[in-house]
Amino acid sequence: MLVQFFQRTHDSLLLLGKSKEAEIKRINKELANIRSKFKGDKALDGYSKKKYVCKLLFIFLLGHDIDFGHMEAVNLLSSNRYTEKQIGYLFISVLVNSNSELIRLINNAIKNDLASRNPTFMGLALHCIASVGSREMAEAFAGEIPKVLVAGDTMDSVKQSAALCLLRLYRTSPDLVPMGDWTSRVVHLLNDQHLGVVTAATSLITTLAQKNPEEFKTSVSLAVSRLSRIVTSASTDLQDYTYYFVPAPWLSVKLLRLLQCYPPPEDPAVRGRLTECLETILNKAQEPPKSKKVQHSNAKNAVLFEAISLIIHHDSEPNLLVRACNQLGQFLQHRETNLRYLALESMCTLASSEFSHEAVKTHIETVINALKTERDVSVRQRAVDLLYAMCDRSNAPQIVAEMLSYLETADYSIREEIVLKVAILAEKYAVDYTWYVDTILNLIRIAGDYVSEEVWYRVIQIVINRDDVQGYAAKTVFEALQAPACHENLVKVGGYILGEFGNLIAGDPRSSPLIQFNLLHSKFHLCSVPTRALLLSTYIKFVNLFPEVKPTIQDVLRSDSQLRNADVELQQRAVEYLRLSTVASTDILATVLEEMPPFPERESSILAKLKKKKGPSTVTDLEDTKRERSVDVNGGPEPAPASTSAMSTPSPSADLLGLGAAPPAPAGPPPSSGGGGLLVDVFSDSASVVAPLAPGSEDNFARFVCKNNGVLFENQLLQIGLKSEFRQNLGRMFIFYGNKTSTQFLNFTPTLICSDDLQPNLNLQTKPVDPTVEGGAQVQQVVNIECVSDFTEAPVLNIQFRYGGTFQNVSVQLPITLNKFFQPTEMASQDFFQRWKQLSNPQQEVQNIFKAKHPMDTEVTKAKIIGFGSALLEEVDPNPANFVGAGIIHTKTTQIGCLLRLEPNLQAQMYRLTLRTSKEAVSQRLCELLSAQF
Amino acid sequence: SEDTQQQIIRETFHLVSKRDENVCNFLEGGLLIGGSDNKLIYRHYATLYFVFCVDSSESELGILDLIQVFVETLDKCFENVCELDLIFHVDKVHNILAEMVMGGMVLETNMNEIVTQIDAQNKLEKSETFIFQSPRQDR
């Protein structure tokens, strides 16, 4: 789409008044005058209305707000005078936005004009529709305009407007433009006598054909023959449509664009004719210019570039491709900056064609030179893109080196993109990973501020996954850290790598453990909180790697600036690490702090970031084709630490990591894991979880034993609600995650964790939720539950996400308990006691005597027993104060009959609860669960 | 909204006016003009900049030609166009532009065709003024 801005210069602004203030004063006076005229008793004649509406428009174009006059403008639409109508439409097109209530009135006026058969009025109406282009307009006119377009008696100028008007409506509301008989007649407009009509029709068909290729397939041969007639015509044949000796350049460009919607024509005759056309266009580029005017070369080259685009799009004629590449090569050194720019841009797409990739590579020196010498950032940017596109294993070291040296002086606006590109190329084409490590460290040195998290996560993943480079990496970061001022990103990478692999260089007395530690710690106080947190993790890793520095590190952890740090995260890490280093045995330390496991190989997240930065249309295709050609080198690990959590549902990442549910979450300094995470084995006796259970979660858990719906967890950021239903051995739970803040949660990852003991007995199936939770929004996750066999533990729900800059990690027990699979059983007193006696084996009975925690209310107790799932049997126990219940626990493998008896002692405020089932573990668990309820 | 529109105009002017001669006439799209699919394409004539914002469905050089056609047409219609013509006849400038660009799409590129249309409109205008109204000073 094309939007036009009419740019006034400052000089002209001052013509109105001596200063901005004077201008505003004068305009306010004029606005007041117009307002009083519109409001006055005397009805204005059309001329005055037109005059004032015109003035308002002018004032608006000077940059002032206009909030009245719309109704007068709409009135002008129904005038029969061209000048009044025209000003009315102009005002409406410029000033009425698509939501206006006036639309209905306007639509009426437009309908009348469309039906007027007066080409001038029809033109004005079509212009207005196209300018406003709203959905309401499409609803009102999308059915009408195709008729105007293909009617035999429509004037050429109206046809042109109608075609573009329809195109505009199709762009805003494609669903409202009906395909139909008219489409074939539109295609035949390509044969129209009037080249203006053909141009407009070609624009329309190009857009329609992108979504409905079959419907417009016949346009290919028509477009080729039209193009052929233009290309072979003498410059005088097309008279008015010849522009500076170039026949119909605009139409040629449009036709070449249309052909880019389709593969090369199948019909050999059509294909031959098209090839001829393209060759002719390439030949003409070599002819001496017919005029020295820049307009001549512009028009000629516009057609030429479009022809080259089509050749690249077809990617099927090696001969044409090589010629195209040579032509672009000439332009790379042209004195016109515009041509150099466009040549770099086109070559970028050419580089991904397998026929011409080698040919493009021959221009590498020219492109590098452009990067160094071009004065225009737009052109340099194109040069960077092209270098990136032409890079392969053979020239990667050269290109990466050139990009790095350019980075030192590059414009700030494009630095981040260059950093991403260098990082990707270095990884993709690294044969020698020491080169890769050097390159990334150089990147951080030169443009540390522009190195995003993805980039430094990535280098760490690669080092962790490739043991051949770990020693070199440790040595290199150690050396880089010697610099008096180094970028914080280098401290992060250095801290992480030394924490993992510092031992590999500790044999050298120049990098002994203590020296490594002192070096890192000398940077500590200059760093931000997240980096300090990371360094603390490095220190605790050092405790494991180098027992000899343990006292030094403990001293640091013990200092007030750590233990009493104002930042909770730092304080927590210091406290926990200190404790860990004190209480844990060497074995436990070694397990908890063992080297990070390799990351699963995935698509590079840097690549994803680059794609996101560039927008889907520009880079994706190229990247995809490139990726196909180099699958082997492009796979790489994924950074997200969240992906290392164990899932109870089948998940490739969990399998790759070899993490069932039992081992602790990978220890070590994951850049953004809560400090508590890796300490859980030492400090918590609950099942292994990623974060310690949230405080209060036990209480909440107990409340869900006898009910299925409610709020499970709530803090300042997040609320978790539950809704569940169970039937026999199956259940379904809806988990609702509510974002209580106004900020997005990112990387939102809830994970269900079943311990080793639990996993065979309880099946949980769920789908991942959207990783982004908008502020104030709620997302829902459904968990399908199957009880395979009786079980004791509860699954844990771990939620990790980023809020603002901080990492959040919450764990709660999910209240899926054995009693949920109860089916109540009614039975008479006699039956009950008969069964009761049958279950008299001592292992089958479990009894618990306990003090009441809640007031002993009979009705509440009854409700709880029913909520627990068993039937409440009235008039069964001889003592009416006692409660008895019966039911069957359904599991996939068996059914277990359960009887229970609850005897309250009001005086002592005590209960005695007795459970009898056929299985000891079940009796035990049910008794535990129910006892906690009273 | 009107505010963003004015902001776009201001920033575009700022971007374009500080560029040297001899650099290219294309500017990469920033967020201001709706992302990387869009480009600013401009030409500089004396004290005026003509700036078009286009998406990737338009040919860059083609748009440069279109600007030239626009300026040549202005020159024909106003007979030796100057800045003051554009300021005091905004409506006419819009009419001319409307004959070339419609709803953001290129309608007509043939200068003679455009001039013919404009002449026809002027005739209509004159006849209406002549029939219904005696000319008045109204500015």
XYZ file of C-alpha atoms in Angstrom, chain B residues 14-104:
91
model
C 13.351 14.885 10.539
C 14.713 11.632 9.113
C 14.684 12.701 5.528
C 15.906 16.253 5.892
C 19.109 15.325 7.624
C 20.196 12.925 4.913
C 23.008 13.910 2.587
C 22.623 14.240 -1.126
C 23.983 11.221 -2.996
C 22.773 8.704 -0.491
C 20.043 6.399 -1.634
C 16.424 7.470 -1.753
C 15.116 4.582 0.302
C 14.801 4.432 4.041
C 14.250 1.246 5.950
C 10.924 1.108 7.700
C 10.989 1.669 11.398
C 8.206 0.965 13.825
C 6.896 4.431 13.071
C 5.663 3.437 9.651
C 4.481 -0.020 10.497
C 7.535 -2.243 10.496
C 10.152 -3.660 8.216
C 7.860 -4.438 5.323
C 7.432 -0.719 4.707
C 9.897 1.729 3.259
C 10.114 5.456 2.904
C 10.945 6.518 -0.610
C 11.605 10.173 -1.168
C 12.796 12.749 -3.636
C 14.165 16.127 -2.889
C 13.214 19.133 -5.031
C 14.603 22.518 -3.962
C 13.049 23.186 -0.548
C 10.535 20.370 -0.786
C 10.677 16.708 0.060
C 8.165 14.356 -1.491
C 7.958 11.282 0.660
C 6.015 8.124 -0.106
C 5.648 5.282 2.321
C 5.229 1.989 0.501
C 5.111 -1.685 1.332
C 6.987 -4.426 -0.474
C 4.327 -4.758 -3.167
C 5.697 -1.664 -4.918
C 8.842 -1.303 -6.991
C 11.241 1.190 -5.416
C 12.399 2.724 -8.668
C 8.819 2.762 -9.873
C 7.844 4.933 -6.943
C 10.697 7.314 -7.680
C 9.279 7.617 -11.183
C 5.837 8.167 -9.763
C 7.085 11.046 -7.657
C 8.642 12.521 -10.747
C 5.353 12.161 -12.633
C 3.577 13.844 -9.736
C 5.962 16.777 -9.751
C 5.869 17.122 -13.511
C 2.092 17.060 -13.378
C 2.048 19.724 -10.690
C 4.337 21.763 -12.857
C 1.993 21.446 -15.814
C -1.159 22.188 -13.877
C 0.229 25.167 -12.027
C 2.499 26.339 -14.833
C 5.898 26.517 -13.188
C 4.937 25.229 -9.800
C 6.433 26.738 -6.662
C 5.952 26.157 -2.951
C 3.296 28.849 -2.637
C 1.095 27.124 -5.199
C 1.133 24.025 -3.076
C 0.326 25.918 0.107
C -2.503 27.996 -1.269
C -4.024 25.287 -3.439
C -3.909 22.282 -1.180
C -7.218 21.130 -2.599
C -5.876 21.126 -6.142
C -2.755 19.278 -5.089
C -4.976 16.694 -3.515
C -7.044 16.420 -6.647
C -3.980 15.799 -8.720
C -2.666 13.261 -6.279
C -6.076 11.619 -6.199
C -5.863 11.098 -9.934
C -2.594 9.229 -9.437
C -3.037 7.444 -6.163
C -6.274 6.090 -4.816
C -6.739 4.593 -1.380
C -3.009 4.087 -1.277
